[in-house]
Short mmCIF file of C-alpha atoms and ligand atoms in Angstrom, two decimals:
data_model
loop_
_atom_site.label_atom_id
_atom_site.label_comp_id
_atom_site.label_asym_id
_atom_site.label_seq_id
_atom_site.Cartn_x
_atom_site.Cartn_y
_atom_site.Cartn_z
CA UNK M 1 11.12 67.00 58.46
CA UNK M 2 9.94 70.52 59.32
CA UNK M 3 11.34 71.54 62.69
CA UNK M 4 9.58 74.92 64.50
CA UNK M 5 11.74 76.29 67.38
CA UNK M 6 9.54 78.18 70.40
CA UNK M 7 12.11 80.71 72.04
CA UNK M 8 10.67 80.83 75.51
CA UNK M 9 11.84 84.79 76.06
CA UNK M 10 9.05 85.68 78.78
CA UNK M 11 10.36 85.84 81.98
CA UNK M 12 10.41 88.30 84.08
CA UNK M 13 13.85 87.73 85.46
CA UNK M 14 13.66 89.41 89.02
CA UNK M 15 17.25 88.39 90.39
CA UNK M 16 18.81 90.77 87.22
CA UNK M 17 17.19 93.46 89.36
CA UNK M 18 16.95 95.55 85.79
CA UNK M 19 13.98 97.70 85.38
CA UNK M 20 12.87 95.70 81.93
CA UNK M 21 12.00 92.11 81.58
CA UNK M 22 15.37 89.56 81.40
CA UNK M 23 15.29 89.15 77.46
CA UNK M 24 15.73 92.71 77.01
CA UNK M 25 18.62 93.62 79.70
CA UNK M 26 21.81 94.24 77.49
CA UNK M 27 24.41 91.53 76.38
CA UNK M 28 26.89 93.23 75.31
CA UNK M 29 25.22 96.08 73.20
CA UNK M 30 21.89 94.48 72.35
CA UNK M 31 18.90 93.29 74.01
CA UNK M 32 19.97 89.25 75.23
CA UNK M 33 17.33 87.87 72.93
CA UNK M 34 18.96 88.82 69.94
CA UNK M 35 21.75 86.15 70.47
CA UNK M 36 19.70 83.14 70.62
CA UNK M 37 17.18 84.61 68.33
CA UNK M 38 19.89 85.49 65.25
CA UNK M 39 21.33 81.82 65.83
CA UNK M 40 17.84 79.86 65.50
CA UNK M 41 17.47 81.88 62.17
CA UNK M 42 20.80 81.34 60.68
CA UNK M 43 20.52 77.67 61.68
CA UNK M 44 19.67 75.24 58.68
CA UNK M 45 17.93 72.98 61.50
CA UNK M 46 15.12 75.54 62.28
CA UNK M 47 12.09 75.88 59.31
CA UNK M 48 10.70 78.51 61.45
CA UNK M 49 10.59 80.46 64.88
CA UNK M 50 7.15 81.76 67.43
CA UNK M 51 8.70 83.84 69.76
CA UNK M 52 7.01 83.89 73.63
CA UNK M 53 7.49 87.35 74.52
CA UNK M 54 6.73 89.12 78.25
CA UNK M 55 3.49 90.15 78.11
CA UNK M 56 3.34 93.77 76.68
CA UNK M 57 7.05 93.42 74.73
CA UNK M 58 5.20 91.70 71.27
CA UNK M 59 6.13 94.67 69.50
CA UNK M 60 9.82 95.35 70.47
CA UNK M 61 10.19 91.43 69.82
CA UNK M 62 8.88 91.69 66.51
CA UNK M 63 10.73 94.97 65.38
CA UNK M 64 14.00 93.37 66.97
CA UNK M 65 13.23 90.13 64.79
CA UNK M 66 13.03 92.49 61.40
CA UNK M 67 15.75 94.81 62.08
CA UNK M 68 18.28 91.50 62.97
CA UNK M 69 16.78 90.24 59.14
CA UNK M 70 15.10 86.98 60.81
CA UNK M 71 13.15 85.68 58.44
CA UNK M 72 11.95 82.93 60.37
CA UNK M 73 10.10 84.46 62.79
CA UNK M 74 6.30 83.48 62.12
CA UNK M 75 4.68 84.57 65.41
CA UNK M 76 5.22 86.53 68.73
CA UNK M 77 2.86 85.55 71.82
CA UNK M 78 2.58 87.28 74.97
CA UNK M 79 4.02 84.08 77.17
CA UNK M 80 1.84 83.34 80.30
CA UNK M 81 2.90 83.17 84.27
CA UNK M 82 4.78 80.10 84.39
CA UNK M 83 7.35 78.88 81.52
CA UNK M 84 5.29 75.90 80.61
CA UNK M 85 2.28 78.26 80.24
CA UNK M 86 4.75 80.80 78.04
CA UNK M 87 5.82 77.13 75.85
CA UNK M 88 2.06 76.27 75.53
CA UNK M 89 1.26 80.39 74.22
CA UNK M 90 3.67 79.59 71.38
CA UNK M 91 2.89 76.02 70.30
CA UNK M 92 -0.38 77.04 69.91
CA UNK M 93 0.86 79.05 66.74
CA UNK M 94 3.11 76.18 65.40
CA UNK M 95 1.85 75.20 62.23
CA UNK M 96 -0.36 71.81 62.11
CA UNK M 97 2.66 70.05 60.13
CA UNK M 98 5.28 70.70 62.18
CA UNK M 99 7.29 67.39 62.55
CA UNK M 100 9.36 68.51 65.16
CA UNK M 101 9.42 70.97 67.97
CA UNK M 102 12.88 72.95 69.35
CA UNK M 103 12.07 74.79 72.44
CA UNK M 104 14.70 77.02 73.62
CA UNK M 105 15.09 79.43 76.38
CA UNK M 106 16.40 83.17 75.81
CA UNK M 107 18.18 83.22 78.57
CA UNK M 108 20.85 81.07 77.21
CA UNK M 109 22.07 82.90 74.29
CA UNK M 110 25.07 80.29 73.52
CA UNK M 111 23.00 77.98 71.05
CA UNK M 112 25.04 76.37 68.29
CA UNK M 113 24.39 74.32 65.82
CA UNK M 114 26.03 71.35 66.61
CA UNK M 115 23.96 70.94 70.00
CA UNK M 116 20.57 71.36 67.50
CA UNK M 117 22.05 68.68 65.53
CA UNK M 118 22.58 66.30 68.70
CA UNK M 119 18.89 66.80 69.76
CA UNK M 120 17.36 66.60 66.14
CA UNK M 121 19.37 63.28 65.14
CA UNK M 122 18.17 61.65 69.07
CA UNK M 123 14.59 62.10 67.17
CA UNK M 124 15.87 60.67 64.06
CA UNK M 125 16.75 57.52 65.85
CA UNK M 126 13.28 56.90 67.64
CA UNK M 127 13.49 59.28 70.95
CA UNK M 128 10.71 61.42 71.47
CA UNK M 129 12.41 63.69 73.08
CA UNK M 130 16.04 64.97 73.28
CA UNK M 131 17.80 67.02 76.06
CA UNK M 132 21.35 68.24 76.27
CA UNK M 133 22.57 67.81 79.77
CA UNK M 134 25.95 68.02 81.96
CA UNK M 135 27.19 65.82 84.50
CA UNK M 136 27.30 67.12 88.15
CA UNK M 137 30.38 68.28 89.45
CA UNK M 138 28.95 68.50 92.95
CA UNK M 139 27.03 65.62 95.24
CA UNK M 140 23.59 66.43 95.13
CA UNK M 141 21.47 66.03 98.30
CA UNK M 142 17.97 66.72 99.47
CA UNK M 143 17.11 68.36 102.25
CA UNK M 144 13.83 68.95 104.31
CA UNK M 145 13.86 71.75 106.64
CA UNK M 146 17.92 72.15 107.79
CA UNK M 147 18.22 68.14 108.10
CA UNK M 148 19.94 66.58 104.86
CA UNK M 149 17.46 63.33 104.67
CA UNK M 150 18.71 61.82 101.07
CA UNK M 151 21.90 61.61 99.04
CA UNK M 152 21.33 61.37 95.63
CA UNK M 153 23.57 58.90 93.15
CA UNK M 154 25.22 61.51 91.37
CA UNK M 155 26.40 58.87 88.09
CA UNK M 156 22.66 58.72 87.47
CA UNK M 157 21.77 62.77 87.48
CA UNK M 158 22.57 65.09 85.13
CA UNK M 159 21.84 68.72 84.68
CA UNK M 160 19.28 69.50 81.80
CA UNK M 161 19.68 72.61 79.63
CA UNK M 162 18.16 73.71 76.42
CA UNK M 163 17.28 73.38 73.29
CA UNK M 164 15.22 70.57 73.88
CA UNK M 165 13.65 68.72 70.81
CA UNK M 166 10.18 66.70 70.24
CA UNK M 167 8.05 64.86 68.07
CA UNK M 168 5.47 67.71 67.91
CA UNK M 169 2.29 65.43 68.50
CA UNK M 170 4.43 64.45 71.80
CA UNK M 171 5.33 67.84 73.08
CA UNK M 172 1.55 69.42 72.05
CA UNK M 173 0.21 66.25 74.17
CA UNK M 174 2.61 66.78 77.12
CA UNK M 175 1.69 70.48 77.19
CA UNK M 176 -2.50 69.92 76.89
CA UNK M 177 -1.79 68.28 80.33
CA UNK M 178 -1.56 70.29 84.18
CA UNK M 179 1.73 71.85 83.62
CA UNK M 180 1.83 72.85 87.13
CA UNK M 181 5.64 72.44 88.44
CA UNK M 182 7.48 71.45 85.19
CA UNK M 183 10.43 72.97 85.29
CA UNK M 184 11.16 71.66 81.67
CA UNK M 185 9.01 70.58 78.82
CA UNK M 186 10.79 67.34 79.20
CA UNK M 187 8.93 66.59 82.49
CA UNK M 188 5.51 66.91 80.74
CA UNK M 189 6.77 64.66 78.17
CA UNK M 190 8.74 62.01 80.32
CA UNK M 191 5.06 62.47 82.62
CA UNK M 192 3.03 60.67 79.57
CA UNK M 193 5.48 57.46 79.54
CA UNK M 194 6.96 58.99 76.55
CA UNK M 195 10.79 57.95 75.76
CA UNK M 196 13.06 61.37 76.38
CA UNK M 197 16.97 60.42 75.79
CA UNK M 198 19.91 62.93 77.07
CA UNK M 199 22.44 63.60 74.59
CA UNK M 200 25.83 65.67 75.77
CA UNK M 201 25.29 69.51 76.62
CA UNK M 202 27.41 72.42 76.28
CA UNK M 203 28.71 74.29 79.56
CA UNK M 204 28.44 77.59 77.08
CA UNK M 205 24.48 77.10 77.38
CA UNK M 206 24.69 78.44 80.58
CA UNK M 207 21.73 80.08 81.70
CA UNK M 208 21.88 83.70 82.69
CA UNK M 209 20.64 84.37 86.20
CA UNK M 210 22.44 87.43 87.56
CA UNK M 211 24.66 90.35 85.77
CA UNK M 212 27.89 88.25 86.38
CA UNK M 213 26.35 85.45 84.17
CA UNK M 214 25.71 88.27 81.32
CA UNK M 215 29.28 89.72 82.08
CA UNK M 216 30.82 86.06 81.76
CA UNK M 217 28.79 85.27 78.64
CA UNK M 218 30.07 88.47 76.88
CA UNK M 219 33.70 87.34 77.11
CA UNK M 220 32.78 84.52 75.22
CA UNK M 221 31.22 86.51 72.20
O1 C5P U 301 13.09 81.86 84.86
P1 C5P U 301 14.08 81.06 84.08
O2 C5P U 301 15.37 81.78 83.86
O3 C5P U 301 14.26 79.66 84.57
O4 C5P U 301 13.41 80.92 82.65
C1 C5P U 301 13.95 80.10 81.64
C2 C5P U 301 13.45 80.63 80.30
O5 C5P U 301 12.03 80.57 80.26
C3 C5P U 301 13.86 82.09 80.07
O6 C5P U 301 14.35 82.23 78.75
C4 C5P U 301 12.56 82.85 80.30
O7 C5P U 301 12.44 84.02 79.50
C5 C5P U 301 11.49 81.82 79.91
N1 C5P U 301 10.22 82.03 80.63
C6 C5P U 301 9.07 82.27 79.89
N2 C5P U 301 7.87 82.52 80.56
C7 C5P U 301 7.83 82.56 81.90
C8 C5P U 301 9.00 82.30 82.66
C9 C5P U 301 10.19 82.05 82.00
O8 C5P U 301 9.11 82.26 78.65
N3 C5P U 301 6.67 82.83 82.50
#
């Protein structure tokens, strides 16, 4: 089974407030795509890697690639507006026998491989699609306006993180579809009736926002 991992690196990442493009601001002493980006390559689940780059950063993405040794790396897109447009860049270089998909965001650098293995063996079994996800600590509610007008059942939500895994015909169906407001690629796949499963997530594939997520991240290097 050949499994292709899409690092979805392109965001802009405004609330950093850093004067380069979020993949690029410093964990620790390298650029924060290097983390993820060094731990898809060592990983025996990943064949190969497309990077999704912010527009005009191809080249530092590439050189970073070679001078971390990652062999992997097969192609580096400039990733569009919208993640789901930056996801659909990058599968359009994933090779035409690709059994699997991996897509992973940059922005959380903690990726190990037992969480890979958890998605890729929920595909094994028949899903065609697998998401790590957390249970809520907090009641969820939704609000319209300043009036809270729903409370959600929080044993029935959980919190979806990355890397997510799918059949490749289902994720490069999902993603010929409008992609407008999918905040995940497993929306555009759950969208098509297609089965998605959650499998346990890691609270170390926390997604960095501000500097205090990249300061709290580092002390766990
Ligand atoms: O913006 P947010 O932090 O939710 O983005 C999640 C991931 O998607 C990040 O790794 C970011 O680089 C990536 N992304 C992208 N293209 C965009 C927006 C976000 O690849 N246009």
């Amino acid at each position: 089974m050949t499994a292709w991992a899409v690092l979805a690196a392109a965001g802009r990442g405004e609330r950093l407030g850093a004067d380069r493009p979020k993949s690029f601001t410093k964990l620790r002493d390298r650029p924060l795509v290097a983390e993820s980006l060094e731990r898809l390559d060592a990983s025996g689940w990943i064949d190969a890697i497309v990077i999704a780059a912010p527009p005009g950063w191809e080249e530092p993405s590439i050189l970073l690639a070679e001078e971390l040794g990652c062999s992997k790396v097969t192609a580096c897109v400039a990733g569009g507006e919208t993640r789901a447009e930056s996801v659909r860049a990058a599968v359009a270089e994933v090779a035409d026998d690709a059994a699997v998909i991996v897509v992973h965001d940059a922005a959380r650098p903690v990726l190990t491989d037992e969480v890979l293995e958890r998605v890729l063996t929920a595909l094994n079994e028949g899903w065609d699609g697998a998401v790590p996800a957390l249970p809520l600590a907090d009641t969820i509610k939704r609000v319209q306006g300043e009036r809270v007008v729903e409370t959600l059942p929080r044993d029935e939500l959980v919190a979806a993180q990355t890397p997510q895994a799918f059949l490749a015909s289902a994720l490069r169906e999902a993603l010929s579809g409008e992609l407008a407001g999918a905040t995940d690629c497993a929306a555009l796949v759950e969208a098509l009736g297609l089965r998605v499963t959650a499998v346990p997530g890691d609270p170390r594939l926390l997604k960095v926002t501000d500097s205090a997520d990249l300061e709290l991240i580092a002390g766990w290097l």
